[in-house]
PDB file of C-alpha atoms in Angstrom:
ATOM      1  CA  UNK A   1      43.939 -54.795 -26.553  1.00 49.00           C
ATOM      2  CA  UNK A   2      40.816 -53.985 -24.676  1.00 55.00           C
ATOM      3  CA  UNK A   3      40.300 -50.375 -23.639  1.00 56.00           C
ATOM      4  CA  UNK A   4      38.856 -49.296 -20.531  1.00 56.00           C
ATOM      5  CA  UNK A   5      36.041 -46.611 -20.969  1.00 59.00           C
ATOM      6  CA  UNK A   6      33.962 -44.509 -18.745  1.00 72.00           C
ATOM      7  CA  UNK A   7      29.857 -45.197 -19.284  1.00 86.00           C
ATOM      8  CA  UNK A   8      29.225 -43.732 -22.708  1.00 93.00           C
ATOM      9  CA  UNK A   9      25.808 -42.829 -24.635  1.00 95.00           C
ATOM     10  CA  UNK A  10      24.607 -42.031 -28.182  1.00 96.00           C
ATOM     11  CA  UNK A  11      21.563 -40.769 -29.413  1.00 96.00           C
ATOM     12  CA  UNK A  12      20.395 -41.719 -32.726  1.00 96.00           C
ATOM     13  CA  UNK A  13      17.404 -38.787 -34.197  1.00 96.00           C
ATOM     14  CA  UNK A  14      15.323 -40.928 -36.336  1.00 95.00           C
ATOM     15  CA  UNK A  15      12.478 -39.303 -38.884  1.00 95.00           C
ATOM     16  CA  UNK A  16       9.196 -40.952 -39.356  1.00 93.00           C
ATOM     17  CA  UNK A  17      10.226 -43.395 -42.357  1.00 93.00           C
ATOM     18  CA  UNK A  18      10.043 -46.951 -42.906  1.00 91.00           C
ATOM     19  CA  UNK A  19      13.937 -47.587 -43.176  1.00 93.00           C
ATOM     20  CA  UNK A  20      14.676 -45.707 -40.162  1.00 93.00           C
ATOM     21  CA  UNK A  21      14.196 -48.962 -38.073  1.00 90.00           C
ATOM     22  CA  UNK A  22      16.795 -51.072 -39.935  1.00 92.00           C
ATOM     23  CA  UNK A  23      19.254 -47.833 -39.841  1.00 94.00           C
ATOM     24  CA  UNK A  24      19.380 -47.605 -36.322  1.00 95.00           C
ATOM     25  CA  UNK A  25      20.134 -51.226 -35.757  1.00 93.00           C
ATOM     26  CA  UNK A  26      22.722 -51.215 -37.805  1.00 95.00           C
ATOM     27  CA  UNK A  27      24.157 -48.056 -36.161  1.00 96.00           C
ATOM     28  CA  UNK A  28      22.870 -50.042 -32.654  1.00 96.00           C
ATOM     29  CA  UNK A  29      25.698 -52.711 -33.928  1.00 96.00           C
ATOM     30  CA  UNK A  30      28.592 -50.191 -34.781  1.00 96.00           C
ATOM     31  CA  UNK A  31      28.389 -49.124 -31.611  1.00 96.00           C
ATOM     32  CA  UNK A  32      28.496 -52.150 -29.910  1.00 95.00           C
ATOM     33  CA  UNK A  33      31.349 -53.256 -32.283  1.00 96.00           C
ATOM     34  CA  UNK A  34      33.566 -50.043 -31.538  1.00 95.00           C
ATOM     35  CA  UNK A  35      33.098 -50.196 -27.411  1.00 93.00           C
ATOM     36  CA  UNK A  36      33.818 -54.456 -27.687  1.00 92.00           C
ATOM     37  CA  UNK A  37      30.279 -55.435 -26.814  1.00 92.00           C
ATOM     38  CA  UNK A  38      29.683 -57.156 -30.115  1.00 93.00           C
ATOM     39  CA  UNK A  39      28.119 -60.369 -28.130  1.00 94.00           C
ATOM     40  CA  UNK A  40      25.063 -58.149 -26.976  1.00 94.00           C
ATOM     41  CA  UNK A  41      24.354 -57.207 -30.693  1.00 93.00           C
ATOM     42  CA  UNK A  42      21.552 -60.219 -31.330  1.00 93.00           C
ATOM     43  CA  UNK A  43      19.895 -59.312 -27.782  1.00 93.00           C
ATOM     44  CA  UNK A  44      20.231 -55.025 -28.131  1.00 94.00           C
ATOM     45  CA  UNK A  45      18.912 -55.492 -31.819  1.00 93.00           C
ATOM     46  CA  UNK A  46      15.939 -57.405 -31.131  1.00 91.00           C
ATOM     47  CA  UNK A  47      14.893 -55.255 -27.991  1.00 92.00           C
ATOM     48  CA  UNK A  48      15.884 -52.118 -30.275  1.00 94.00           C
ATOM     49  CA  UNK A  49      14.099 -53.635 -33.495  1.00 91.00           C
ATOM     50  CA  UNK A  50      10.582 -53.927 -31.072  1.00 89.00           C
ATOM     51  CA  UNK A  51      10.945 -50.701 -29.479  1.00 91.00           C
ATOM     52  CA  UNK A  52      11.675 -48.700 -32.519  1.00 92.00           C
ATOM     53  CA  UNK A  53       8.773 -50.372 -34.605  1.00 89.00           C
ATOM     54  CA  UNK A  54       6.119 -50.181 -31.749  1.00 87.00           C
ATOM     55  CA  UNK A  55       7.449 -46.133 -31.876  1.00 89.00           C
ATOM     56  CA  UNK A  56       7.305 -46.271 -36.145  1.00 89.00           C
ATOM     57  CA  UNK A  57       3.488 -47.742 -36.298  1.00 87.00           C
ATOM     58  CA  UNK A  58       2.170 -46.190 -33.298  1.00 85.00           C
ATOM     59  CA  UNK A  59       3.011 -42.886 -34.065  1.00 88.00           C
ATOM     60  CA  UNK A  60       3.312 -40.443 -36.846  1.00 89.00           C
ATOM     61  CA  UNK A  61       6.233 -37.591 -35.694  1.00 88.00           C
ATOM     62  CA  UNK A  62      10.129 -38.985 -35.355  1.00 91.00           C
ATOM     63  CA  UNK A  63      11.340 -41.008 -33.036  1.00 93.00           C
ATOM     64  CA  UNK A  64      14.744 -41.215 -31.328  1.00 95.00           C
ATOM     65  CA  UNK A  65      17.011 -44.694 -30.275  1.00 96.00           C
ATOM     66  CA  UNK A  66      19.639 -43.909 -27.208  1.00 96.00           C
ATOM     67  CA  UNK A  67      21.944 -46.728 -26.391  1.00 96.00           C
ATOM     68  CA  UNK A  68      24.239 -46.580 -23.397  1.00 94.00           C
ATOM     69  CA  UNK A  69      25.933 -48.459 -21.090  1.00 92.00           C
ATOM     70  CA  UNK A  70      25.182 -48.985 -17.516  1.00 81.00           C
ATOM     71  CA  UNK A  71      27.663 -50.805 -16.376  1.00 78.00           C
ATOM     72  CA  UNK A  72      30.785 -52.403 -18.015  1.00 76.00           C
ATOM     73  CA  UNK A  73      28.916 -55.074 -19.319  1.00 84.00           C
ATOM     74  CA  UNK A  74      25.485 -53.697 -19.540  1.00 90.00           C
ATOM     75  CA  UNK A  75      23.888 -51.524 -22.068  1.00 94.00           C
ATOM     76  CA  UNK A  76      20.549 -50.272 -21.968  1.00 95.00           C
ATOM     77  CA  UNK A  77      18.055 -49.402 -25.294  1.00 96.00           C
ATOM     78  CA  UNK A  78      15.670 -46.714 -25.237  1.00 95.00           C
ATOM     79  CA  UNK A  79      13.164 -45.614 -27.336  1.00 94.00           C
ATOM     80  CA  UNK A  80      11.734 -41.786 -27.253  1.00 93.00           C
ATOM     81  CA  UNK A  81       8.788 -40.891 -29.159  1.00 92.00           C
ATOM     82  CA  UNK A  82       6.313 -38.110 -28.855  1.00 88.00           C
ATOM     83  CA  UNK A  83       2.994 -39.916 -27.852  1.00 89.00           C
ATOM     84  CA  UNK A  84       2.750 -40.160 -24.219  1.00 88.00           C
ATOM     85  CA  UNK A  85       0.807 -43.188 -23.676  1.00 86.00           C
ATOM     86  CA  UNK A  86       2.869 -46.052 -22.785  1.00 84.00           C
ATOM     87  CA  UNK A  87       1.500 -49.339 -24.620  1.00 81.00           C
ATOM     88  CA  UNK A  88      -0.859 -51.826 -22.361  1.00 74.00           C
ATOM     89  CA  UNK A  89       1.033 -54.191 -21.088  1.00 66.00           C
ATOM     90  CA  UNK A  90       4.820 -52.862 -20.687  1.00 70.00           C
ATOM     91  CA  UNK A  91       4.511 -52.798 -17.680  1.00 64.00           C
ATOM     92  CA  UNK A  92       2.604 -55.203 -16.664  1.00 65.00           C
ATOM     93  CA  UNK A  93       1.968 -58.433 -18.721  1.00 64.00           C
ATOM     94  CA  UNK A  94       1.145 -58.414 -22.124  1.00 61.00           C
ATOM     95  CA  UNK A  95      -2.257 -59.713 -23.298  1.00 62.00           C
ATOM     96  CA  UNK A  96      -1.436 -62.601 -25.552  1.00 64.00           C
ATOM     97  CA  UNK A  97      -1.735 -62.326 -29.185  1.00 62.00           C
ATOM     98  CA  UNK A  98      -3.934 -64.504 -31.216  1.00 63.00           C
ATOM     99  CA  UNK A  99      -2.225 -67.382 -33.078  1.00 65.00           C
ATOM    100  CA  UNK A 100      -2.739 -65.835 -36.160  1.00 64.00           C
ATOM    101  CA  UNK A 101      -2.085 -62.172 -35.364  1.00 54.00           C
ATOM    102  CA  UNK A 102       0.552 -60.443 -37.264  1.00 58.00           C
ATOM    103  CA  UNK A 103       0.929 -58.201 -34.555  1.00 57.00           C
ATOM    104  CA  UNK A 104       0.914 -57.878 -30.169  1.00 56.00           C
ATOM    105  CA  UNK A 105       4.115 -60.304 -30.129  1.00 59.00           C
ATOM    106  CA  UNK A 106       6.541 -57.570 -29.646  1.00 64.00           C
ATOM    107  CA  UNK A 107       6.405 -56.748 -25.985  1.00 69.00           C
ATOM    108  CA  UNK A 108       6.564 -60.513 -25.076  1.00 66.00           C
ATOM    109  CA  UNK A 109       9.698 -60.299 -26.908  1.00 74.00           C
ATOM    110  CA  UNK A 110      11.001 -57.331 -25.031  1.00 76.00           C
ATOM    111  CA  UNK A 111      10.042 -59.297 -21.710  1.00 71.00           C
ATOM    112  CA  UNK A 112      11.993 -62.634 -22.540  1.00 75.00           C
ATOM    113  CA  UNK A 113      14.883 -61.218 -23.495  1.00 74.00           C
ATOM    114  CA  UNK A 114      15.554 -58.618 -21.155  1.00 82.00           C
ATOM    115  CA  UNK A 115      16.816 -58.379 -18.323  1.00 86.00           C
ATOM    116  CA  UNK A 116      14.830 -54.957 -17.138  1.00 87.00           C
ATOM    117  CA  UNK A 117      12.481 -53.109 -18.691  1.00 87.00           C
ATOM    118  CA  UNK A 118      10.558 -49.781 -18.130  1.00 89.00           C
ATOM    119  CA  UNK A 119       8.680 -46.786 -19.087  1.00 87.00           C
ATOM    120  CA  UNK A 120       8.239 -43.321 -18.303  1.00 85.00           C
ATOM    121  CA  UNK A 121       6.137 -40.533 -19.745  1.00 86.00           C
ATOM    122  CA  UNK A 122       7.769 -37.391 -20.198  1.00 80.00           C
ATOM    123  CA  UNK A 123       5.720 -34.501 -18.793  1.00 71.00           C
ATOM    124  CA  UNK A 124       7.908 -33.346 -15.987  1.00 60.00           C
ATOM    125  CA  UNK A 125       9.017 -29.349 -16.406  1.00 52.00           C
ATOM    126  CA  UNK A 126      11.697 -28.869 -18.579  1.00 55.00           C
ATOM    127  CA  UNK A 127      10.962 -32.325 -20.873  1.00 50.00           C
ATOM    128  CA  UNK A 128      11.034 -30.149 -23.971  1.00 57.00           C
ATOM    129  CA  UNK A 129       9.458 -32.843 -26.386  1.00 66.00           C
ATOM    130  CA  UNK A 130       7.347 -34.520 -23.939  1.00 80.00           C
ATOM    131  CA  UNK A 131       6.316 -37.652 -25.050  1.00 89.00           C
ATOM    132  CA  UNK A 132       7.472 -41.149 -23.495  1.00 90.00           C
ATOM    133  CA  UNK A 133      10.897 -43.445 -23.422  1.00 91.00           C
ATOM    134  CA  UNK A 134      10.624 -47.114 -23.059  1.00 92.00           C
ATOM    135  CA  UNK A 135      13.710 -48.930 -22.131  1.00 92.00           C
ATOM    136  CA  UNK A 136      15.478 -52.255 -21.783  1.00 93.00           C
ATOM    137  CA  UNK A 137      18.994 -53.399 -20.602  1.00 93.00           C
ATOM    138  CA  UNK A 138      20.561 -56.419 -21.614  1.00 92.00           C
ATOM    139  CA  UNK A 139      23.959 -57.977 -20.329  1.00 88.00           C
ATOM    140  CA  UNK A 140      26.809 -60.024 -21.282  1.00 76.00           C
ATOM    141  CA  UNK A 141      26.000 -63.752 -20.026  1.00 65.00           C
ATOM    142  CA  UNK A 142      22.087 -63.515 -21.038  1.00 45.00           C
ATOM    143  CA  UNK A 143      21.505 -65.524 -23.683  1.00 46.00           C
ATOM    144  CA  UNK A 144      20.975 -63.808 -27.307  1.00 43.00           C
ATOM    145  CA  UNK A 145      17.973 -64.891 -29.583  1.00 42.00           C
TER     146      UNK A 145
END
């Protein structure tokens, strides 16, 4: 029997480590599994896979993943790291990678499969870590890659 919940959030502290990545997608899916979103696991992983690696090789302090919901059916991943600069191209369009780059594919990814995305940089009074978040919702009726 389905449950009815009010909007819900978690916050997932994540050091600066290889492996943290992969842990918080699988806690990413948990989550999903225990509110009945299961069918935006593919979708929330991949935008929360991008995010957290663009935080993992782009900085060198921790890194946090929040996941809540927005609505009954939406759920938005964020990504909070301590560098303030948001990446070129998030919000605006992405230069394109080269063919054989192994890397710059990652925001187009974010872009295709979300629904919204955004950024803001963390200076206001009272933002005790500073840094930046970079966000992206996802729904249920989007297609999952």
């Amino acid at each position: 029997m389905a449950t009815v919940s009010p909007h819900w959030s978690y916050t997932l502290q994540l050091p600066h480590d290889p492996r943290a990545p992969g842990i918080a997608r699988g806690t990413l899916r948990l989550i999903l599994a225990a509110h009945e979103m299961s069918e935006l696991s593919p979708t929330a992983e991949l935008l929360a896979a991008e995010l957290l690696t663009n935080s993992h090789c782009h900085t060198s302090g921790p890194y946090a993943l929040r996941v809540l919901s927005t609505e009954s059916d939406r759920l938005r991943v964020a990504v909070w790291d301590s560098d303030p600069r948001i990446p070129p191209g998030f919000g605006d369009v992405p230069p394109p990678a080269a063919e054989t780059a192994e890397h710059g594919r990652g925001l187009h990814l974010v872009r295709a499969c979300a629904d919204a995305w955004g950024a803001s940089v963390l200076r206001e009074l009272g933002a005790s870590k500073g840094g930046k978040l970079l966000w992206a919702e996802c729904g249920r009726g989007v297609a999952a890659w």
